[in-house]
Short mmCIF file of C-alpha atoms in Angstrom, two decimals:
data_model
loop_
_atom_site.label_atom_id
_atom_site.label_comp_id
_atom_site.label_asym_id
_atom_site.label_seq_id
_atom_site.Cartn_x
_atom_site.Cartn_y
_atom_site.Cartn_z
CA LYS A 139 26.77 -17.74 5.10
CA GLN A 140 23.87 -15.65 5.80
CA GLU A 141 21.29 -16.54 3.77
CA VAL A 142 17.54 -15.00 3.18
CA THR A 143 14.86 -16.49 2.28
CA GLN A 144 11.36 -15.64 1.61
CA ILE A 145 8.20 -17.67 1.13
CA PRO A 146 6.18 -16.96 -1.14
CA ALA A 147 7.53 -15.19 -3.93
CA ALA A 148 4.46 -13.98 -5.09
CA LEU A 149 0.93 -13.54 -3.73
CA SER A 150 -2.55 -12.58 -5.02
CA VAL A 151 -5.55 -12.11 -2.31
CA PRO A 152 -8.70 -10.36 -2.38
CA GLU A 153 -9.38 -6.89 -0.82
CA GLY A 154 -10.05 -7.31 3.14
CA GLU A 155 -8.14 -10.42 3.61
CA ASN A 156 -5.61 -10.96 6.48
CA LEU A 157 -1.93 -12.22 5.23
CA VAL A 158 1.23 -13.69 6.17
CA LEU A 159 4.43 -13.26 4.66
CA ASN A 160 7.37 -15.42 5.63
CA CYS A 161 10.82 -14.34 6.05
CA SER A 162 13.82 -17.44 7.12
CA PHE A 163 17.32 -16.87 7.98
CA THR A 164 20.26 -19.42 8.22
CA ASP A 165 22.32 -17.59 10.81
CA SER A 166 20.62 -16.71 13.84
CA ALA A 167 23.96 -14.09 14.70
CA ILE A 168 21.96 -10.76 13.63
CA TYR A 169 21.92 -7.52 14.79
CA ASN A 170 18.49 -6.52 14.08
CA LEU A 171 16.07 -7.74 10.90
CA GLN A 172 13.74 -5.01 8.64
CA TRP A 173 10.94 -5.19 6.67
CA PHE A 174 10.73 -2.99 3.83
CA ARG A 175 8.44 -2.08 0.90
CA GLN A 176 9.28 -1.45 -2.77
CA ASP A 177 6.80 -0.14 -5.21
CA PRO A 178 7.46 -0.43 -8.73
CA GLY A 179 10.47 1.42 -10.31
CA LYS A 180 10.89 3.18 -6.61
CA GLY A 181 13.18 3.00 -3.88
CA LEU A 182 12.55 1.12 -0.33
CA THR A 183 10.39 2.41 2.82
CA SER A 184 11.37 0.88 5.69
CA LEU A 185 8.28 -0.69 7.61
CA LEU A 186 9.16 -1.89 10.50
CA LEU A 187 12.43 -3.03 12.49
CA ILE A 188 12.89 -5.36 15.29
CA GLN A 189 16.02 -5.44 17.42
CA SER A 190 17.54 -9.12 18.15
CA SER A 191 16.39 -9.06 21.80
CA GLN A 192 12.85 -8.10 20.51
CA ARG A 193 10.13 -10.67 19.62
CA GLU A 194 7.66 -8.29 17.86
CA GLN A 195 7.19 -4.70 16.50
CA THR A 196 3.48 -3.29 15.34
CA SER A 197 2.56 -0.47 13.13
CA GLY A 198 -0.97 0.11 12.24
CA ARG A 199 -2.11 -2.80 10.56
CA LEU A 200 1.44 -4.25 10.43
CA ASN A 201 3.09 -7.02 12.57
CA ALA A 202 6.38 -8.04 12.51
CA SER A 203 7.54 -10.90 14.72
CA LEU A 204 10.86 -12.50 15.40
CA ASP A 205 12.03 -15.94 16.20
CA LYS A 206 15.89 -15.90 16.06
CA SER A 207 16.43 -19.67 17.50
CA SER A 208 14.62 -21.02 14.65
CA GLY A 209 15.56 -18.35 11.91
CA ARG A 210 12.09 -17.06 11.28
CA SER A 211 10.30 -13.53 10.82
CA THR A 212 6.69 -13.06 9.83
CA LEU A 213 4.85 -10.06 8.70
CA TYR A 214 1.77 -9.94 9.22
CA ILE A 215 -1.07 -7.59 7.37
CA ALA A 216 -4.12 -7.24 8.62
CA ALA A 217 -7.47 -6.25 6.40
CA SER A 218 -5.23 -5.70 3.10
CA GLN A 219 -5.96 -3.07 0.69
CA PRO A 220 -5.29 -2.29 -2.80
CA GLY A 221 -2.61 0.10 -1.80
CA ASP A 222 -0.56 -2.24 -0.31
CA SER A 223 0.05 -4.10 -3.70
CA ALA A 224 3.87 -3.76 -3.25
CA THR A 225 7.01 -6.08 -3.13
CA TYR A 226 8.04 -6.98 0.54
CA LEU A 227 11.75 -7.19 1.43
CA CYS A 228 13.20 -8.24 4.82
CA ALA A 229 16.78 -7.81 5.54
CA VAL A 230 19.17 -9.03 8.02
CA LEU A 231 22.17 -6.71 9.48
CA LYS A 232 24.57 -9.14 10.88
CA ASN A 233 27.19 -8.12 13.30
CA THR A 234 30.06 -10.86 13.15
CA GLY A 235 32.48 -10.36 10.28
CA GLY A 236 31.37 -6.77 9.66
CA PHE A 237 27.78 -4.96 9.82
CA LYS A 238 26.78 -6.49 6.21
CA THR A 239 22.96 -6.69 5.37
CA ILE A 240 21.52 -9.59 3.67
CA PHE A 241 18.41 -9.15 2.07
CA GLY A 242 15.25 -11.90 0.80
CA ALA A 243 14.24 -11.61 -2.87
CA GLY A 244 10.89 -10.39 -1.53
CA THR A 245 7.45 -11.45 -1.89
CA ARG A 246 5.50 -9.82 -4.56
CA LEU A 247 1.87 -8.90 -3.02
CA PHE A 248 -1.36 -7.91 -5.29
CA VAL A 249 -4.50 -7.11 -3.46
CA LYS A 250 -7.48 -7.05 -5.88
CA ALA A 251 -10.20 -4.48 -5.07
CA GLU B 109 14.22 17.44 5.19
CA ALA B 110 16.73 14.01 6.01
CA GLN B 111 17.07 12.37 2.87
CA VAL B 112 19.91 10.20 0.81
CA THR B 113 20.37 11.77 -2.63
CA GLN B 114 21.65 9.73 -5.43
CA ASN B 115 22.57 11.04 -8.90
CA PRO B 116 21.88 10.31 -11.48
CA ARG B 117 18.85 8.42 -11.32
CA TYR B 118 19.24 7.17 -14.83
CA LEU B 119 22.38 6.72 -16.79
CA ILE B 120 23.02 4.47 -20.00
CA THR B 121 26.78 4.14 -20.74
CA VAL B 122 29.14 2.12 -23.15
CA THR B 123 31.14 -0.67 -21.56
CA GLY B 124 34.88 0.42 -20.42
CA LYS B 125 33.95 4.14 -19.78
CA LYS B 126 34.75 5.22 -15.94
CA LEU B 127 31.50 6.41 -13.82
CA THR B 128 30.94 7.80 -10.93
CA VAL B 129 27.12 7.24 -8.76
CA THR B 130 26.96 9.88 -6.10
CA CYS B 131 25.48 9.34 -2.88
CA SER B 132 25.29 12.11 0.06
CA GLN B 133 23.00 12.23 3.29
CA ASN B 134 22.67 15.27 5.50
CA MET B 135 21.33 13.07 8.81
CA ASN B 136 25.07 13.27 9.86
CA HIS B 137 25.03 9.49 9.38
CA GLU B 138 28.09 7.30 10.27
CA TYR B 139 27.22 4.01 8.27
CA MET B 140 26.83 4.23 4.59
CA SER B 141 25.92 1.37 1.84
CA TRP B 142 25.68 0.70 -1.60
CA TYR B 143 23.57 -2.06 -3.17
CA ARG B 144 22.23 -3.30 -6.39
CA GLN B 145 18.99 -4.89 -7.27
CA ASP B 146 18.60 -7.65 -10.09
CA PRO B 147 15.25 -9.26 -10.74
CA GLY B 148 14.66 -12.41 -8.80
CA LEU B 149 17.85 -11.64 -6.52
CA GLY B 150 16.69 -8.78 -4.13
CA LEU B 151 19.39 -6.57 -3.06
CA ARG B 152 22.60 -7.17 -2.81
CA GLN B 153 25.48 -5.68 -0.88
CA ILE B 154 28.28 -4.17 -2.83
CA TYR B 155 30.19 -1.97 -0.29
CA TYR B 156 29.74 -0.04 3.24
CA SER B 157 31.35 2.26 5.47
CA MET B 158 31.12 2.60 9.16
CA ASN B 159 32.79 6.00 9.13
CA VAL B 160 35.07 8.48 7.12
CA GLU B 161 38.28 7.04 5.51
CA VAL B 162 36.57 3.13 6.86
CA THR B 163 35.30 1.05 4.24
CA ASP B 164 34.53 -2.93 3.79
CA LYS B 165 33.28 -5.11 1.15
CA GLY B 166 29.96 -6.73 1.02
CA ASP B 167 28.90 -9.72 -0.59
CA VAL B 168 29.47 -8.32 -4.59
CA PRO B 169 32.17 -5.88 -4.76
CA GLU B 170 34.22 -7.03 -7.74
CA GLY B 171 34.27 -4.41 -10.35
CA TYR B 172 33.45 -1.56 -7.99
CA LYS B 173 35.49 0.94 -6.09
CA VAL B 174 34.11 3.39 -3.15
CA SER B 175 35.76 6.20 -0.80
CA ARG B 176 34.52 7.78 2.05
CA LYS B 177 36.62 11.04 2.61
CA GLU B 178 34.00 13.02 4.01
CA LYS B 179 30.97 11.95 6.12
CA ARG B 180 27.97 12.83 4.08
CA ASN B 181 29.33 11.75 0.53
CA PHE B 182 29.63 7.76 -0.31
CA PRO B 183 30.62 7.70 -4.10
CA LEU B 184 30.20 4.45 -6.16
CA ILE B 185 32.98 4.53 -8.85
CA LEU B 186 33.03 1.98 -11.81
CA GLU B 187 36.37 1.91 -13.17
CA SER B 188 35.64 -0.08 -16.33
CA PRO B 189 31.82 -0.93 -16.23
CA SER B 190 30.35 -4.15 -18.33
CA PRO B 191 26.92 -5.14 -19.29
CA ASN B 192 26.81 -7.28 -16.24
CA GLN B 193 26.72 -4.30 -14.07
CA THR B 194 23.52 -3.26 -15.37
CA SER B 195 21.42 -3.11 -12.65
CA LEU B 196 19.46 -0.72 -10.21
CA TYR B 197 21.65 0.87 -7.24
CA PHE B 198 20.42 2.11 -4.22
CA CYS B 199 22.51 4.17 -1.51
CA ALA B 200 21.50 4.01 2.19
CA SER B 201 22.65 5.51 5.19
CA SER B 202 21.88 5.27 9.17
CA SER B 203 23.17 6.18 12.09
CA LEU B 204 26.12 4.30 13.69
CA GLN B 205 24.83 5.20 17.29
CA ASP B 206 21.83 3.26 16.69
CA LEU B 207 21.80 1.16 13.77
CA ASN B 208 18.32 0.07 15.44
CA TYR B 209 16.87 3.04 13.81
CA GLY B 210 16.79 1.55 10.57
CA TYR B 211 17.87 2.50 6.88
CA THR B 212 16.86 5.65 4.84
CA PHE B 213 17.36 4.72 1.24
CA GLY B 214 18.02 6.78 -2.10
CA SER B 215 15.78 6.80 -4.74
CA GLY B 216 18.12 4.90 -7.13
CA THR B 217 20.32 4.85 -10.01
CA ARG B 218 19.46 2.72 -12.88
CA LEU B 219 22.61 2.40 -14.65
CA THR B 220 22.64 0.58 -17.89
CA VAL B 221 25.93 -0.71 -19.65
CA VAL B 222 25.88 -1.28 -23.45
#
C-alpha cells in the first residue's frame, strides 16, 4: 500500500533562509507528484507538479525534485519570506489499481520576520 | 473563472440525519474526487470518479456515497452521519486528458456531526 511521509512535521526559520521540505513514498509506481500549499482554514493551492518521467520543476523561488527510484521528492524554497508561512503538502497520483491520490500529512512552515 | 464550487462551506448536523455536500466544476473535467482532512492525517481520498457514471473507492469510503450523473457535478452523500465524520471536506477536479495538469480544489466544507 502506498504511503507518503513528510519530514519535518513542522519547521520554523528566520526570514531569508533557504529551506528544504522532504516527501517520501513507498511505491514508485506513480503517475505524478504534486506539491500544494494550504493556508489555515483555506483550500489547497497547487505549487508544482512533477510528472513521473521528470526530475524537477521550478516556479519562481520554488524548486521541486523527484527521484522515483528512491521514492523521494524535495521542495526547495529560496530566500524564504513571512508570506511563505503555511502548510505544505505533497501528494502522489497512483496509476495502478485505479487513479488514487495519496497525500502526506504536511509540513507546517513558519517564517519569522 | 475556472473553479470548483462546494456547498455549503459550513454545516452542523445531528447524528443520523442524511446530508449531501455538493461539488460542481465548470472546466469540463472528467476526473473528480472527494477528500477529508483531519488533524495530523493530511488529506485522505474518499471516492473518485473518472467520468459520468464511473466511480471508485478511495482509501476511506466507509459511510459515504457518491454519484456522477452529470459531468460537472459530484455530490458527496452521508446517509447516516456519525460524529467520526466530523471533518474538513474537499472536492477536486482534473482533466483526464492531462492528469499532469494537476488538480483544482474547492474551498472546503467544514462538517460537524453532533
